[in-house]
PDB file of C-alpha atoms and ligand atoms in Angstrom:
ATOM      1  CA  UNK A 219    -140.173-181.663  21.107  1.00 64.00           C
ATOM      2  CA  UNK A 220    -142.316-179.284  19.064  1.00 76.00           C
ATOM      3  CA  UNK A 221    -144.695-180.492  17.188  1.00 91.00           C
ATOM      4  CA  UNK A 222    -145.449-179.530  13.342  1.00 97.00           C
ATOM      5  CA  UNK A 223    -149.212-177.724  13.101  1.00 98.00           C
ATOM      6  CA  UNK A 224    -151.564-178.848  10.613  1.00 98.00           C
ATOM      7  CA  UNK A 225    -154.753-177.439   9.183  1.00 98.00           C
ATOM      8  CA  UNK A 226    -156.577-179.843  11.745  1.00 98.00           C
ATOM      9  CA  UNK A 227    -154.476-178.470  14.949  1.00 98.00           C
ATOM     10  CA  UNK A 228    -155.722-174.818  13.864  1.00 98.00           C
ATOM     11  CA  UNK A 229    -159.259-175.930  13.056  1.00 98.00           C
ATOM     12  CA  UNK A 230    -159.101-177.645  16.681  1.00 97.00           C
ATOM     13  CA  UNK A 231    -158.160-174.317  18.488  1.00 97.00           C
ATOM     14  CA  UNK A 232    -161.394-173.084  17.792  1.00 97.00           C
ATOM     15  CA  UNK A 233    -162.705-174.902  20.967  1.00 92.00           C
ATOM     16  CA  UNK A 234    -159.843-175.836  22.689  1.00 94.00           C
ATOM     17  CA  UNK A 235    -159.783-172.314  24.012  1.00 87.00           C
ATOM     18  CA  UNK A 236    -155.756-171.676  23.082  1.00 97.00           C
ATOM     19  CA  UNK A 237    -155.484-168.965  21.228  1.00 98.00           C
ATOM     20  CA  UNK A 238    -153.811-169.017  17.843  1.00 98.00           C
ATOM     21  CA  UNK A 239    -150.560-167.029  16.839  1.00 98.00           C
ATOM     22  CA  UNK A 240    -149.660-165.946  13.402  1.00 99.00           C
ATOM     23  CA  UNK A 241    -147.002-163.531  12.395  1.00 99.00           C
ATOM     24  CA  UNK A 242    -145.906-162.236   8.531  1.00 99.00           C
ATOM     25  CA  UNK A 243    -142.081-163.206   7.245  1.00 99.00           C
ATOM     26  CA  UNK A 244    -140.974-162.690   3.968  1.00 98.00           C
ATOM     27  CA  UNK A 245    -137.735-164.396   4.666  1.00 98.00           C
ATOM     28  CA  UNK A 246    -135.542-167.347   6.153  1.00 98.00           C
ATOM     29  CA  UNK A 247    -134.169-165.804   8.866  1.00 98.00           C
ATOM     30  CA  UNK A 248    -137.321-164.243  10.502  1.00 98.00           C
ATOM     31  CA  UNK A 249    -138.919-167.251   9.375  1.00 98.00           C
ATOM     32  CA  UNK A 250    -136.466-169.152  11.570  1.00 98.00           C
ATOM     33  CA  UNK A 251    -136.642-166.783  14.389  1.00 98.00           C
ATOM     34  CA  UNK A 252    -140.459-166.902  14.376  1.00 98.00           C
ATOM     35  CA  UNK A 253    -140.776-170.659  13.998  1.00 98.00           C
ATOM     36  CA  UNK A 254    -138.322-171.164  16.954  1.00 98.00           C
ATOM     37  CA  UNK A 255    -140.640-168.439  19.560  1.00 98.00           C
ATOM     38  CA  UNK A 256    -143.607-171.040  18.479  1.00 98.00           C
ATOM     39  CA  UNK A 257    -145.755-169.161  16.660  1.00 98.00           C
ATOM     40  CA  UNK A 258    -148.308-171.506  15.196  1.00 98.00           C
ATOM     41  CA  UNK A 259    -148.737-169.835  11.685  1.00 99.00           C
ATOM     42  CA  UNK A 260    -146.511-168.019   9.852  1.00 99.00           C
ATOM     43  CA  UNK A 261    -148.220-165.674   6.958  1.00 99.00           C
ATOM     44  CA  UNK A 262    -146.062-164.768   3.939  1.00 99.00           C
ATOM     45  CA  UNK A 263    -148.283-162.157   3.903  1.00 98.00           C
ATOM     46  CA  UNK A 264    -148.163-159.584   0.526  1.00 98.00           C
ATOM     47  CA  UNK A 265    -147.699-156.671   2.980  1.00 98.00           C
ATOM     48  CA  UNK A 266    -144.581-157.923   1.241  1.00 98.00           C
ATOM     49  CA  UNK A 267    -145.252-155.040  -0.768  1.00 98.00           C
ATOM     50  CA  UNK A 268    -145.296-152.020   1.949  1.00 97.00           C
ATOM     51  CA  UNK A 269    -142.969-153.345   4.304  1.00 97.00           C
ATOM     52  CA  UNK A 270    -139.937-154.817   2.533  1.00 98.00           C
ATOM     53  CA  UNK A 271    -140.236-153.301  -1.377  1.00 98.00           C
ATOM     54  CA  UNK A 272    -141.526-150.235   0.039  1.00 97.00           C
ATOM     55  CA  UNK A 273    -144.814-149.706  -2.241  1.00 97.00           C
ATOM     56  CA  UNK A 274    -147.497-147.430  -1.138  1.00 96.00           C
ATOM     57  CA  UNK A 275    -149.826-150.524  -1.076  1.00 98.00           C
ATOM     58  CA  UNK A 276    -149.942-154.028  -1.753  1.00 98.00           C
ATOM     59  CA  UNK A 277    -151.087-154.011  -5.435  1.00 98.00           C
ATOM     60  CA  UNK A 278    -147.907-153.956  -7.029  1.00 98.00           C
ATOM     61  CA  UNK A 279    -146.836-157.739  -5.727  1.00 98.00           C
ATOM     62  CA  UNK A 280    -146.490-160.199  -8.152  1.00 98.00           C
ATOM     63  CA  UNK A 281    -147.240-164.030  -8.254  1.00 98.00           C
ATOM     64  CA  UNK A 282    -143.222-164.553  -8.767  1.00 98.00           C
ATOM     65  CA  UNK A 283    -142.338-162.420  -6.082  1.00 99.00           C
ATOM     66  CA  UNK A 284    -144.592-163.760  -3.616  1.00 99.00           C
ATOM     67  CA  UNK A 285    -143.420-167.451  -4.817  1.00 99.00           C
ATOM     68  CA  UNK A 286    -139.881-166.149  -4.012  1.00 99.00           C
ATOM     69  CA  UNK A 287    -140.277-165.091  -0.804  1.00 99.00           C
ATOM     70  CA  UNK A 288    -142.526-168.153   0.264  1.00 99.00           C
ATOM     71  CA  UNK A 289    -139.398-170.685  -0.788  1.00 98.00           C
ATOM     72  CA  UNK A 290    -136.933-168.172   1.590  1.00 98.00           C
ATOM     73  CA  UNK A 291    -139.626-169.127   4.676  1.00 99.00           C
ATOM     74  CA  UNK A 292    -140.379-172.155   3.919  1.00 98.00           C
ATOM     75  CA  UNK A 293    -136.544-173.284   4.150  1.00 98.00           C
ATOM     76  CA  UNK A 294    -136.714-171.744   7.815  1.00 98.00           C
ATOM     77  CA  UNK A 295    -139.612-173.338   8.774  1.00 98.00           C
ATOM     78  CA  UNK A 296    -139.686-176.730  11.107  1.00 98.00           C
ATOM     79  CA  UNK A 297    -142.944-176.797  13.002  1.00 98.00           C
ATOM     80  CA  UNK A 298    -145.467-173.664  12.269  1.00 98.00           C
ATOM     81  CA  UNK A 299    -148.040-173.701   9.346  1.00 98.00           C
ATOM     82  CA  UNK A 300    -146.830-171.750   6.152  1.00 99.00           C
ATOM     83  CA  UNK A 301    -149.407-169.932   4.346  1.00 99.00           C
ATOM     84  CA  UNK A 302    -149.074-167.691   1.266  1.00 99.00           C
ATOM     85  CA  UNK A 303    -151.084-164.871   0.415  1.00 99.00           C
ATOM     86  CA  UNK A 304    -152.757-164.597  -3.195  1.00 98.00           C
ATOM     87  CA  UNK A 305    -150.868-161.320  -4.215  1.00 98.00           C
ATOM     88  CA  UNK A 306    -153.579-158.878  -6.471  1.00 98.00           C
ATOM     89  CA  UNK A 307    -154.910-160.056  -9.783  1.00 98.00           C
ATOM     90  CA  UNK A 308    -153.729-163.688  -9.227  1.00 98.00           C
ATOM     91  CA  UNK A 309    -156.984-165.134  -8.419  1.00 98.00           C
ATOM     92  CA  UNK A 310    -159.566-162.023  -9.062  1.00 98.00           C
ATOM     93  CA  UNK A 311    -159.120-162.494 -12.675  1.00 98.00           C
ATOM     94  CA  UNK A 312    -161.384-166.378 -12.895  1.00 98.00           C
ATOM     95  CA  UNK A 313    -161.680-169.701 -11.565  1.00 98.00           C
ATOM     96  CA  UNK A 314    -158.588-171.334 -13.272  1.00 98.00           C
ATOM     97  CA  UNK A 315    -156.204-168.682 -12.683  1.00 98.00           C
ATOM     98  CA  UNK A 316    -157.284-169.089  -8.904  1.00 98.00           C
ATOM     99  CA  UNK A 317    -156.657-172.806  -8.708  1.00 98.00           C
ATOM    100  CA  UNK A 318    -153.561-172.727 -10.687  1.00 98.00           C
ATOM    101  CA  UNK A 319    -151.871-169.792  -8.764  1.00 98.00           C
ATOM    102  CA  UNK A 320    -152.451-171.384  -5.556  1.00 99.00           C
ATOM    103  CA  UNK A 321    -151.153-174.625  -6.468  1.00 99.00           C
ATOM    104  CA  UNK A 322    -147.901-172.694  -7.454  1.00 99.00           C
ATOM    105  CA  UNK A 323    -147.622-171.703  -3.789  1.00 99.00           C
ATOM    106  CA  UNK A 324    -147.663-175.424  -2.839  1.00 98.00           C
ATOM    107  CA  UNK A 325    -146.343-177.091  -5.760  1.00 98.00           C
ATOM    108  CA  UNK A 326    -143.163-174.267  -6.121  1.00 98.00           C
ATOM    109  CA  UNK A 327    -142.705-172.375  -2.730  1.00 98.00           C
ATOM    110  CA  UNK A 328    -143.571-175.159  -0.038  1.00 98.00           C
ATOM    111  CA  UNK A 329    -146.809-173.375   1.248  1.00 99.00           C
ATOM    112  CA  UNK A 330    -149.394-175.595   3.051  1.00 98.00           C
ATOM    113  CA  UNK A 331    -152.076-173.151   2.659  1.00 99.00           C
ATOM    114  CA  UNK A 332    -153.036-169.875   1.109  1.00 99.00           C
ATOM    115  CA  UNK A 333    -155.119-166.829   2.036  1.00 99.00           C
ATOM    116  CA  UNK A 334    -157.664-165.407  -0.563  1.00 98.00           C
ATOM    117  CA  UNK A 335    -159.173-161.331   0.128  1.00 98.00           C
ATOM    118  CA  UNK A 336    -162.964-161.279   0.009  1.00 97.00           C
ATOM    119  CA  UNK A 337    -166.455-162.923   0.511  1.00 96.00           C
ATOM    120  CA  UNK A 338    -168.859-163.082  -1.991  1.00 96.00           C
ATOM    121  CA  UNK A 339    -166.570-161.395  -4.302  1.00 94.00           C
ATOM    122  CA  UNK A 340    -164.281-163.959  -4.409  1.00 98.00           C
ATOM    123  CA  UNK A 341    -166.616-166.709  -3.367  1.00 98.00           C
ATOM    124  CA  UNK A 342    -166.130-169.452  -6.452  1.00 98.00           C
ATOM    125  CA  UNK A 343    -162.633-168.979  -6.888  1.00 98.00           C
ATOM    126  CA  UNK A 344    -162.227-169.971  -3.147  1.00 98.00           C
ATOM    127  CA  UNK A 345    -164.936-172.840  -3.428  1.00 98.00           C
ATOM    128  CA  UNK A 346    -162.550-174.045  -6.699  1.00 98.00           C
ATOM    129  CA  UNK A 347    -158.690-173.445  -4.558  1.00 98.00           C
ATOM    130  CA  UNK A 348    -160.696-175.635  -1.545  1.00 98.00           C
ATOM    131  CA  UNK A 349    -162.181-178.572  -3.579  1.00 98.00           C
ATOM    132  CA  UNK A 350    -158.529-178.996  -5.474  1.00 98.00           C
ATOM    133  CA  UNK A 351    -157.085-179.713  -2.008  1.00 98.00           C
ATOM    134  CA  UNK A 352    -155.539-176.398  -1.097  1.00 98.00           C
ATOM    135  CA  UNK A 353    -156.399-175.488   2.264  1.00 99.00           C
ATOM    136  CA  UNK A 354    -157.838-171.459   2.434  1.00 99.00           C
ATOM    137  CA  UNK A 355    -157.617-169.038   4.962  1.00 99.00           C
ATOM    138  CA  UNK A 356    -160.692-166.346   3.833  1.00 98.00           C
ATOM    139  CA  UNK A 357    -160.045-162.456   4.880  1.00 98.00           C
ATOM    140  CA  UNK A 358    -163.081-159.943   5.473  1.00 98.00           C
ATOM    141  CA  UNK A 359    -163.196-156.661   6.623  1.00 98.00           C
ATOM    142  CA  UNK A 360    -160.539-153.830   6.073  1.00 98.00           C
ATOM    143  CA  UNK A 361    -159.020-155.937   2.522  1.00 98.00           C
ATOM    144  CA  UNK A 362    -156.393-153.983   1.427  1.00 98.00           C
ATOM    145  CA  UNK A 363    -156.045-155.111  -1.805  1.00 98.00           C
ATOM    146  CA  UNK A 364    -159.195-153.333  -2.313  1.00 97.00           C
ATOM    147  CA  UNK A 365    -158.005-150.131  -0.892  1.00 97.00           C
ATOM    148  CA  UNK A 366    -158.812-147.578  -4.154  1.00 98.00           C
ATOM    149  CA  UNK A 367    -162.698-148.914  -3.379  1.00 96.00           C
ATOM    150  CA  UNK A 368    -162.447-148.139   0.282  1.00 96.00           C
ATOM    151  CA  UNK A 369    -160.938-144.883  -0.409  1.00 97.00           C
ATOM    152  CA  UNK A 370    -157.748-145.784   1.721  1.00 96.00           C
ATOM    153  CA  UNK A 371    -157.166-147.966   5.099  1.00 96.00           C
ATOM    154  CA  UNK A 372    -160.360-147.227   6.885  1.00 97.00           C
ATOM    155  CA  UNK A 373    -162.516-149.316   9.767  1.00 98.00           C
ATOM    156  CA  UNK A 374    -164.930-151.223   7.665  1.00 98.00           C
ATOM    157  CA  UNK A 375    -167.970-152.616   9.634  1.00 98.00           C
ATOM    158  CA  UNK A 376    -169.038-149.283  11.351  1.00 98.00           C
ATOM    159  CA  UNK A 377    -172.620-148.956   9.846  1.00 98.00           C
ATOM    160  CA  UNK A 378    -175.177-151.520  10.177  1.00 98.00           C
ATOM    161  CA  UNK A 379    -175.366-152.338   6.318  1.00 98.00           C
ATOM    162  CA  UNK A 380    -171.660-152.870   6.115  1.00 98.00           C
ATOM    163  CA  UNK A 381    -171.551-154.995   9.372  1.00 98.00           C
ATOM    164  CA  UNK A 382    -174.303-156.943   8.184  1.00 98.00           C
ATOM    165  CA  UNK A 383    -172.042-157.603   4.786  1.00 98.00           C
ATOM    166  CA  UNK A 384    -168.951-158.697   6.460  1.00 98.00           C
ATOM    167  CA  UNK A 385    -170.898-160.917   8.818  1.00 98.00           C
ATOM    168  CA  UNK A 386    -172.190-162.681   5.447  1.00 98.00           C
ATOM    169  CA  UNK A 387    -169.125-162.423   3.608  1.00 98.00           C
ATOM    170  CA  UNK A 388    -167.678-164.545   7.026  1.00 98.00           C
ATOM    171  CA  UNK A 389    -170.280-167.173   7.052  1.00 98.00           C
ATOM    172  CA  UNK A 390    -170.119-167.504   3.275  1.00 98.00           C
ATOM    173  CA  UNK A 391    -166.373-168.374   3.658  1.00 98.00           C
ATOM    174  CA  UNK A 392    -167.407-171.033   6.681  1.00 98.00           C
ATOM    175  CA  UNK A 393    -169.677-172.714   4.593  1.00 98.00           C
ATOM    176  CA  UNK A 394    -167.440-172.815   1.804  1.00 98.00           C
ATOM    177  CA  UNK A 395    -164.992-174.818   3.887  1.00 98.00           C
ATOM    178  CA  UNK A 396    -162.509-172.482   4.639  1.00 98.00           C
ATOM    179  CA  UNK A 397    -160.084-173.194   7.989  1.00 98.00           C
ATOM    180  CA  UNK A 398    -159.656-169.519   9.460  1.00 98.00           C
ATOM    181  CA  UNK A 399    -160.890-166.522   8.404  1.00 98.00           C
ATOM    182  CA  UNK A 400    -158.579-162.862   9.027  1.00 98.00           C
ATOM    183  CA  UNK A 401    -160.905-160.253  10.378  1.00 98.00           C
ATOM    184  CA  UNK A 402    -158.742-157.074   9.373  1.00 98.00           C
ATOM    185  CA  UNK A 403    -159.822-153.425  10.640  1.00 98.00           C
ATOM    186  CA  UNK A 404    -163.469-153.995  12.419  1.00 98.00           C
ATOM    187  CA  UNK A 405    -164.948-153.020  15.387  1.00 98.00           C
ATOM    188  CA  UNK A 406    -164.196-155.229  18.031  1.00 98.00           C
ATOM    189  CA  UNK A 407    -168.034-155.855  18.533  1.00 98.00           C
ATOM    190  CA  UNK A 408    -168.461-157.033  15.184  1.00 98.00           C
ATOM    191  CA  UNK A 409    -165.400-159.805  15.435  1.00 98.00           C
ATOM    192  CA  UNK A 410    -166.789-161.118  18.685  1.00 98.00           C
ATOM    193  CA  UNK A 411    -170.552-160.921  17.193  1.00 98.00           C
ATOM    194  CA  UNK A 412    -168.443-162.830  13.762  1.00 98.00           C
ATOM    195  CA  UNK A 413    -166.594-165.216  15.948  1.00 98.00           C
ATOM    196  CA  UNK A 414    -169.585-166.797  18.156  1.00 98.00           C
ATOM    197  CA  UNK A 415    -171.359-167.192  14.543  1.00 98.00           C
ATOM    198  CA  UNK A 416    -168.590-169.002  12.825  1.00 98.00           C
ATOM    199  CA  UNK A 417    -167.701-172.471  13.085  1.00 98.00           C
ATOM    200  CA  UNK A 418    -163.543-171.837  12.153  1.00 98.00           C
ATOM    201  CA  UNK A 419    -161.272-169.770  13.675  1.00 98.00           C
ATOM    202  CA  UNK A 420    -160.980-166.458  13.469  1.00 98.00           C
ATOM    203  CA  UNK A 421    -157.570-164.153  13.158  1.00 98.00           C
ATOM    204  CA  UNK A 422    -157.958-160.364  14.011  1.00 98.00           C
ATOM    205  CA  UNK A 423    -155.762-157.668  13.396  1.00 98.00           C
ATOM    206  CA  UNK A 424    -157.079-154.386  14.224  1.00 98.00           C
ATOM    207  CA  UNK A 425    -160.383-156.293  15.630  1.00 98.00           C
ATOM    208  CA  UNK A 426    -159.913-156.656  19.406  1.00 98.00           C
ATOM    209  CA  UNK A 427    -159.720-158.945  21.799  1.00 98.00           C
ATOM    210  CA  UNK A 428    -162.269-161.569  20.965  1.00 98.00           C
ATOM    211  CA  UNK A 429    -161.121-163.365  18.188  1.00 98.00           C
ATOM    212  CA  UNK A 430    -159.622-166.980  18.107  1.00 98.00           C
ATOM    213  CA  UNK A 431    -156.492-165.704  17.121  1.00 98.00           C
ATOM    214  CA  UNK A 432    -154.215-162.395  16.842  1.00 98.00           C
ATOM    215  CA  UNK A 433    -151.969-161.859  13.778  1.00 98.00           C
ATOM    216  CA  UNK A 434    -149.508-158.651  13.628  1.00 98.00           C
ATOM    217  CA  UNK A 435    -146.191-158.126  10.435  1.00 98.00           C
ATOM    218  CA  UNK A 436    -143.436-158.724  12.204  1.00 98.00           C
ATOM    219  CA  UNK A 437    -141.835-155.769  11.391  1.00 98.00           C
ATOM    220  CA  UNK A 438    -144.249-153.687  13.390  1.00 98.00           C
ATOM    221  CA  UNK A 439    -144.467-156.125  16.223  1.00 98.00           C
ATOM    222  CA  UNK A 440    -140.222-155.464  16.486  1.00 98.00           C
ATOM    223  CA  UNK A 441    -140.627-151.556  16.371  1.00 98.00           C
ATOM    224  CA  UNK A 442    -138.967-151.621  12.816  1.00 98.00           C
ATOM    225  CA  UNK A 443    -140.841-150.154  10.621  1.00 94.00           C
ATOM    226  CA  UNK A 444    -140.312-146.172   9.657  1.00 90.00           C
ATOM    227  CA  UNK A 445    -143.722-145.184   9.034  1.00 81.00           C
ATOM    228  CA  UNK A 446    -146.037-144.177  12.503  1.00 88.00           C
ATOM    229  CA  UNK A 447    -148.113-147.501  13.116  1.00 92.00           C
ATOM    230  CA  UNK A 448    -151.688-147.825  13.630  1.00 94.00           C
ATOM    231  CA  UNK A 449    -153.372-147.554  16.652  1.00 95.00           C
ATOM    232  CA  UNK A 450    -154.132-151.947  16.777  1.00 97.00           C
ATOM    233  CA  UNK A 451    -149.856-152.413  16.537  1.00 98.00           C
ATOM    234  CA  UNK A 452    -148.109-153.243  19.297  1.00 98.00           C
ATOM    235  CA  UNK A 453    -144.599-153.094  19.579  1.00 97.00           C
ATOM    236  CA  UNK A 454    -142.692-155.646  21.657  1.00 98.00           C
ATOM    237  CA  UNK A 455    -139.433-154.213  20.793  1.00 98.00           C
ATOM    238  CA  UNK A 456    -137.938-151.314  19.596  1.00 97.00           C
ATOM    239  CA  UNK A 457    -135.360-152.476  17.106  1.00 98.00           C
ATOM    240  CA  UNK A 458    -135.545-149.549  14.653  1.00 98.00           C
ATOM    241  CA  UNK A 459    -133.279-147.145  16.967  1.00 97.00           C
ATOM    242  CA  UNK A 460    -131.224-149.980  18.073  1.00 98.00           C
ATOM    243  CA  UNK A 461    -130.138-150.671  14.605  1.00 98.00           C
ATOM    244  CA  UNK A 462    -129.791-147.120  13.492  1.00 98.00           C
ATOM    245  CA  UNK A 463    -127.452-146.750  16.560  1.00 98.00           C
ATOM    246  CA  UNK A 464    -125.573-149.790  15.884  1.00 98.00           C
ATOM    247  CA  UNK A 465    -124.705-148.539  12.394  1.00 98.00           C
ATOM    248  CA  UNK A 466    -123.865-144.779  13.654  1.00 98.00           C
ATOM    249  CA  UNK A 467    -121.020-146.661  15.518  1.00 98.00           C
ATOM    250  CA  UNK A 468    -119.714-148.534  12.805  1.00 98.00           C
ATOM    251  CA  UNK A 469    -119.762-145.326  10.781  1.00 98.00           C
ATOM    252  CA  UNK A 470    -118.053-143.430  13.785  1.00 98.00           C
ATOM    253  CA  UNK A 471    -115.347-146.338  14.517  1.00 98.00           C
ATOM    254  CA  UNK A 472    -114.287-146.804  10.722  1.00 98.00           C
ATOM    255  CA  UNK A 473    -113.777-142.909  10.483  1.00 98.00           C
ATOM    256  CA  UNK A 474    -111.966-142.802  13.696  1.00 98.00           C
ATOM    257  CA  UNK A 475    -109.465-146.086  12.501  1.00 98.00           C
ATOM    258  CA  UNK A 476    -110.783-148.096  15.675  1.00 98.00           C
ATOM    259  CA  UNK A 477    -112.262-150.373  13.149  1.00 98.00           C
ATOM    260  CA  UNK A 478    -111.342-152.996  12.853  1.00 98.00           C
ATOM    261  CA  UNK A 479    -108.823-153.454  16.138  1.00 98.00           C
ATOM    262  CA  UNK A 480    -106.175-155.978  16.061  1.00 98.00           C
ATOM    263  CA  UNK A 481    -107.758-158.575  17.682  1.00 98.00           C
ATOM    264  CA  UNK A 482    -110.163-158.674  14.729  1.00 98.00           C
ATOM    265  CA  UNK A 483    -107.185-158.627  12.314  1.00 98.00           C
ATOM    266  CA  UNK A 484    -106.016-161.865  10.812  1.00 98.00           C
ATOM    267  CA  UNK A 485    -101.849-162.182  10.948  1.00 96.00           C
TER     268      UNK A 485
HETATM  269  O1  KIV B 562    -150.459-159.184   3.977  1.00 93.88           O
HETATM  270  C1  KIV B 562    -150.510-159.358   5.205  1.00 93.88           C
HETATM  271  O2  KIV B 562    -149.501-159.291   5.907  1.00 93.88           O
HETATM  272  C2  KIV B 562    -151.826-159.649   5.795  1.00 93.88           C
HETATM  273  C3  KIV B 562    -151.925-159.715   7.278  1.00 93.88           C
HETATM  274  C4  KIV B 562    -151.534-158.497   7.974  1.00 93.88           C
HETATM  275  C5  KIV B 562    -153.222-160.263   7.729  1.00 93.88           C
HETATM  276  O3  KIV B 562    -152.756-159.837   5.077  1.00 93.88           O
END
């Protein structure tokens, strides 16, 4: 029998030497579909706002939404770890509003965890969300939320003074006691280099092969998603023309009257 993870189990990967798995779901069904492959995290990530309300970015997201969508996974979750992701301005804004919007995930939406953007920037709100009992996943490197600042989705971590930042922005997080930190859009020298120096795990995404863990949105990972993917994406399916397809026959076998036969008639 599977076996529920815990904050513990994923701080215990870090030298265990199994690699970690998390995947984005916004809903029950992938949730359930997810949870039974054995992924050991699943991130209700606010890529919500690209990939199922079709934003440009993630800014838009609201606390409401996100508490929504974490209550549709959590129902569909048995044994991975369920962490929400603090949408834009629901912790940035101060200390309380941090603590209080990430009890919400676990108090309302059945989150065990929640993942804050930034290092120093968002350094005491984190400290605050950690020492009321809420477990934090930190994120450094490529953060989208702070995309206008970046000047769009770029590789962070290329010149020495911006390596040297995210490297500090990761131990920062470590110290502060968070269990896993995201590494988002780096070189994959700088994750490894970020990886030996920390004492949690890390996650990449778009930061190579090194890192204690890999984390991809589902929706890429299953070839779904319109838009050309980065370069990091794999995709392990390609489910986007197999559903188009699937509905072209529908539309083709209702026009034609094969649809529905007799056999799928009630009498
Ligand atoms: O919002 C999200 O889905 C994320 C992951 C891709 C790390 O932050």
């Amino acid at each position: 029998m599977k076996q529920k993870i815990t904050v513990p189990d994923i701080l215990s990967r870090k030298h265990d030497g199994r690699k970690i798995t998390m995947l984005t779901a916004y809903d029950y069904l992938f949730a359930r579909l997810i949870d039974s492959a054995g992924i050991d995290i699943i991130l209700v990530g606010d890529s919500l706002g690209t990939v199922i309300q079709g934003h440009h970015t993630t800014l838009p997201v609201t606390m409401d939404e996100m508490i929504y969508h974490t209550r549709l996974v959590s129902k569909g979750v048995e044994n991975a770890l369920v962490v929400g992701d603090m949408p834009f301005m629901s912790y940035q804004t101060s200390v309380s509003d941090a603590v209080y919007n990430a009890g919400r995930f676990l108090k309302e939406a059945g989150a065990e965890a929640v993942k804050v953007e930034g290092g120093t920037t968002a350094i005491d709100k984190i400290k605050a969300i950690i020492a009321s009992g809420i477990p934090v996943m930190g994120h450094v490197g490529l953060l989208p939320q702070s995309v206008h600042q970046m000047g769009g989705y770029k590789v962070q971590g290329k010149e020495d003074t911006s390596a040297e930042r995210i490297m500090s922005d990761a131990i920062m997080l470590d110290d502060a006691g968070v269990f896993a930190v995201v590494v988002e859009g780096i070189p994959a020298g700088l994750a490894t280099k970020i990886t030996a120096a920390i004492s949690v795990p890390t996650i990449g995404i778009g930061a190579g092969i090194d890192c204690d863990g890999q984390v991809l949105v589902m929706h890429d990972l299953l070839g779904l998603t319109p838009q050309p993917v980065p370069k990091f994406v794999r995709q392990f399916a390609a489910l986007r023309g197999l559903c188009i397809d699937a509905v072209k026959r529908f539309k083709v076998d209702v026009e034609n009257g094969k649809f529905p036969s007799d056999d799928e008639s009630y009498h």
